[in-house]
């Protein structure tokens, strides 16, 4: 299915004219700034007293709403004096709120935002914004504050497993999510075998998840975007916070650097050494792990119109698994994974006038996975290295000609350089050195987006992104006799020199969102989005390892393309404390990536010969109930979701499950996720999280083949069975030291119980040949034995101490 760009362009232009000529009589723009520096303040809470209207300012410190009559506007932010102002709104207007930094207040300040009106009015569907205050409430494994665990409370977002590397959004695979930190991609976003994410908790400012009509400024993935932003340093004096726990310890420092306080810094870090934790689990007793992550952000405001920020992020994991491996001729007693990420982002924001701003950002990301194989009976270590380098430059304009109307657009240039793998045998004489060819690619994108209100009850968002992808030389292009690439034999090879274009793809990617507020507290939404993905993560396990291979699109592997249709109903009950939502969606994917039976991607110079491409479909419904204020807050989410694939080829090796639709790797039809928090407002906060869901599919053998008296399982179908139902209850209890609230040091104790009733959930079920008489009481005369793998089959207790100093 292909987009028709001229109709989208005509549609966008016609709606733009209508929006520019329309009249809004009660649109109000609230602009919030720092009273001392004049810098816009993002993520500030704005409320209209005695109404459900309220929300957070955007990155430019702006919040807009519709109202007529007398209104009391309340503006509050952590570290600033609260402002309250009563105004008579009879026409469109702009209200300015300069907030004064608070130097005297030392007590812990908690700001709760009621964004019910935003949910009703905003035309973007499937958008969730989480703050660290919300994420900190959740009980998680080993007591770690974690961004990904917070996202898993959102309907349609599931973990890939208790020890898996990433998230599945609406049945999509891990690599179909674009995970960004300050605009830089994170290719391996988890620590500790996937137990929690790499983002330094004390440095995170906001987390935005887009899983429906993704804004036009984002591209490159077909399922979702997770946009994590480091918080801005705003304190006018030294401020410290941190914590000590069983798994990790963390510390952050925020302070002005210059006397005029125009340059401020935020530095945060976390380190974990976990060897002693794994000794408590029989299966993990020989496992070793340690990790570190850190964020540094400098923010400079030389005047009232310019803001400069530079942020850098570093993450590294080193862990060892005691598995005996015969791998590419290496016989090793263990696998030692060592992977690191180093990102740098520089951003310039120029406020040209009250309605026009320019934002430019340059990003550099460097991801380096390594696997060490200590040879048995030798001091030699065989090393496998790979690398991904990413560079991006984006510049865009944001224009608000009048309240309630916003236009934006820009251009983005990016470049990939991928070293798929290099094997260094060291002093080994049994292993040959090997290197796979470097891959390079570039993308050029132009995007535009418009959001406006042609009618007081109707909000429209329309965006258009055009991307041109180029695979660049030097390199070789292999020409195969047919698309199936049956035995890896190619007809010819075409050589390209540096800078030459080896393959090219591209096209328009339209996005459209509509919101009709048919009643004061009710709205209906609909959305459409088309996305393309030019970078793929290749793996043939349940989830990718940190060392899994990444590959750009080429003449043999086409980019994935998805089209998503969604609709929803939203209802705010009472004064806005309770929200109800219902969303349905359907997604179709072309050129879905799959693998042939027995595929081996490790150092494979013709990796495309082991890959297949088919189609995918995902559909479902999500129902949510959320209570956002009062001593008891929480949410209940139910999701019905299906994810299915189909691959048809000319023979058995290139066809999966006979060319029929089969369940995708993250097809989990039913999920119920509940979270409740009771907070007395002073000393105690208790949170409970209950998760019940259909477990993921897996493959069971269709028979076996006897080879030299050894029974070898035969798999003719893929994902033809399902793991037992997964369920788990977690508890978290935080004790706030109320007696110290008037001192400069404030501390909290948090007790967490993960898997409270010790459910032995199945992570995987695998099959092995049986020797005579082995486990006969279980398997009888069966030649194969099936074994269940459980990661955490008992309650996990953790204790952490957190503090803040100002």
Short mmCIF file of N, CA and C in Angstrom, two decimals, residues 50-53 116-117 120 516-524 569-580:
data_model
loop_
_atom_site.label_atom_id
_atom_site.label_comp_id
_atom_site.label_asym_id
_atom_site.label_seq_id
_atom_site.Cartn_x
_atom_site.Cartn_y
_atom_site.Cartn_z
N UNK A 50 -11.59 25.16 40.13
CA UNK A 50 -12.98 24.71 40.07
C UNK A 50 -13.40 24.23 38.68
N UNK A 51 -12.42 23.78 37.88
CA UNK A 51 -12.73 23.20 36.56
C UNK A 51 -11.83 21.98 36.35
N UNK A 52 -12.10 21.25 35.28
CA UNK A 52 -11.23 20.13 34.91
C UNK A 52 -10.11 20.57 33.98
N UNK A 53 -10.04 21.87 33.70
CA UNK A 53 -9.02 22.38 32.78
C UNK A 53 -7.69 22.45 33.51
N UNK A 116 -6.35 16.13 32.60
CA UNK A 116 -7.56 15.57 32.01
C UNK A 116 -8.00 16.36 30.79
N UNK A 117 -7.89 17.68 30.86
CA UNK A 117 -8.33 18.49 29.72
C UNK A 117 -7.45 18.24 28.51
N UNK A 120 -8.60 15.18 26.81
CA UNK A 120 -9.85 15.39 26.08
C UNK A 120 -9.61 16.13 24.77
N UNK A 516 -12.79 15.34 18.84
CA UNK A 516 -14.08 16.04 18.90
C UNK A 516 -14.60 15.94 20.33
N UNK A 517 -14.65 17.08 21.01
CA UNK A 517 -15.15 17.12 22.38
C UNK A 517 -16.66 17.40 22.32
N UNK A 518 -17.43 16.32 22.26
CA UNK A 518 -18.87 16.45 22.05
C UNK A 518 -19.62 16.81 23.32
N UNK A 519 -18.95 16.80 24.47
CA UNK A 519 -19.53 17.23 25.74
C UNK A 519 -18.41 17.81 26.59
N UNK A 520 -18.80 18.46 27.72
CA UNK A 520 -17.79 19.12 28.54
C UNK A 520 -16.71 18.17 29.01
N UNK A 521 -17.09 16.92 29.27
CA UNK A 521 -16.13 15.97 29.83
C UNK A 521 -16.00 14.71 28.98
N UNK A 522 -16.31 14.81 27.71
CA UNK A 522 -16.25 13.64 26.84
C UNK A 522 -15.69 14.02 25.47
N UNK A 523 -14.92 13.12 24.89
CA UNK A 523 -14.38 13.37 23.56
C UNK A 523 -14.18 12.06 22.81
N UNK A 524 -14.18 12.18 21.50
CA UNK A 524 -13.89 11.07 20.58
C UNK A 524 -12.67 11.45 19.77
N UNK A 569 -12.44 6.73 22.78
CA UNK A 569 -13.46 7.46 23.52
C UNK A 569 -12.89 7.78 24.89
N UNK A 570 -13.03 9.05 25.34
CA UNK A 570 -12.46 9.49 26.60
C UNK A 570 -13.54 10.21 27.42
N UNK A 571 -13.56 9.92 28.72
CA UNK A 571 -14.58 10.48 29.60
C UNK A 571 -13.93 10.87 30.92
N UNK A 572 -14.16 12.10 31.36
CA UNK A 572 -13.73 12.57 32.67
C UNK A 572 -14.93 12.60 33.58
N UNK A 573 -14.81 11.96 34.74
CA UNK A 573 -15.93 11.82 35.68
C UNK A 573 -15.78 12.83 36.81
N UNK A 574 -16.89 13.46 37.19
CA UNK A 574 -16.88 14.38 38.32
C UNK A 574 -16.04 15.61 38.02
N UNK A 575 -15.16 15.96 38.98
CA UNK A 575 -14.34 17.14 38.84
C UNK A 575 -12.99 16.84 38.17
N UNK A 576 -12.90 15.70 37.56
CA UNK A 576 -11.68 15.38 36.84
C UNK A 576 -10.75 14.42 37.55
N UNK A 577 -11.16 13.93 38.73
CA UNK A 577 -10.30 13.02 39.47
C UNK A 577 -10.28 11.62 38.88
N UNK A 578 -11.30 11.27 38.10
CA UNK A 578 -11.40 9.93 37.51
C UNK A 578 -11.52 10.07 36.00
N UNK A 579 -10.74 9.27 35.28
CA UNK A 579 -10.76 9.29 33.83
C UNK A 579 -11.03 7.89 33.29
N UNK A 580 -11.85 7.82 32.27
CA UNK A 580 -12.14 6.56 31.58
C UNK A 580 -11.67 6.69 30.13
#
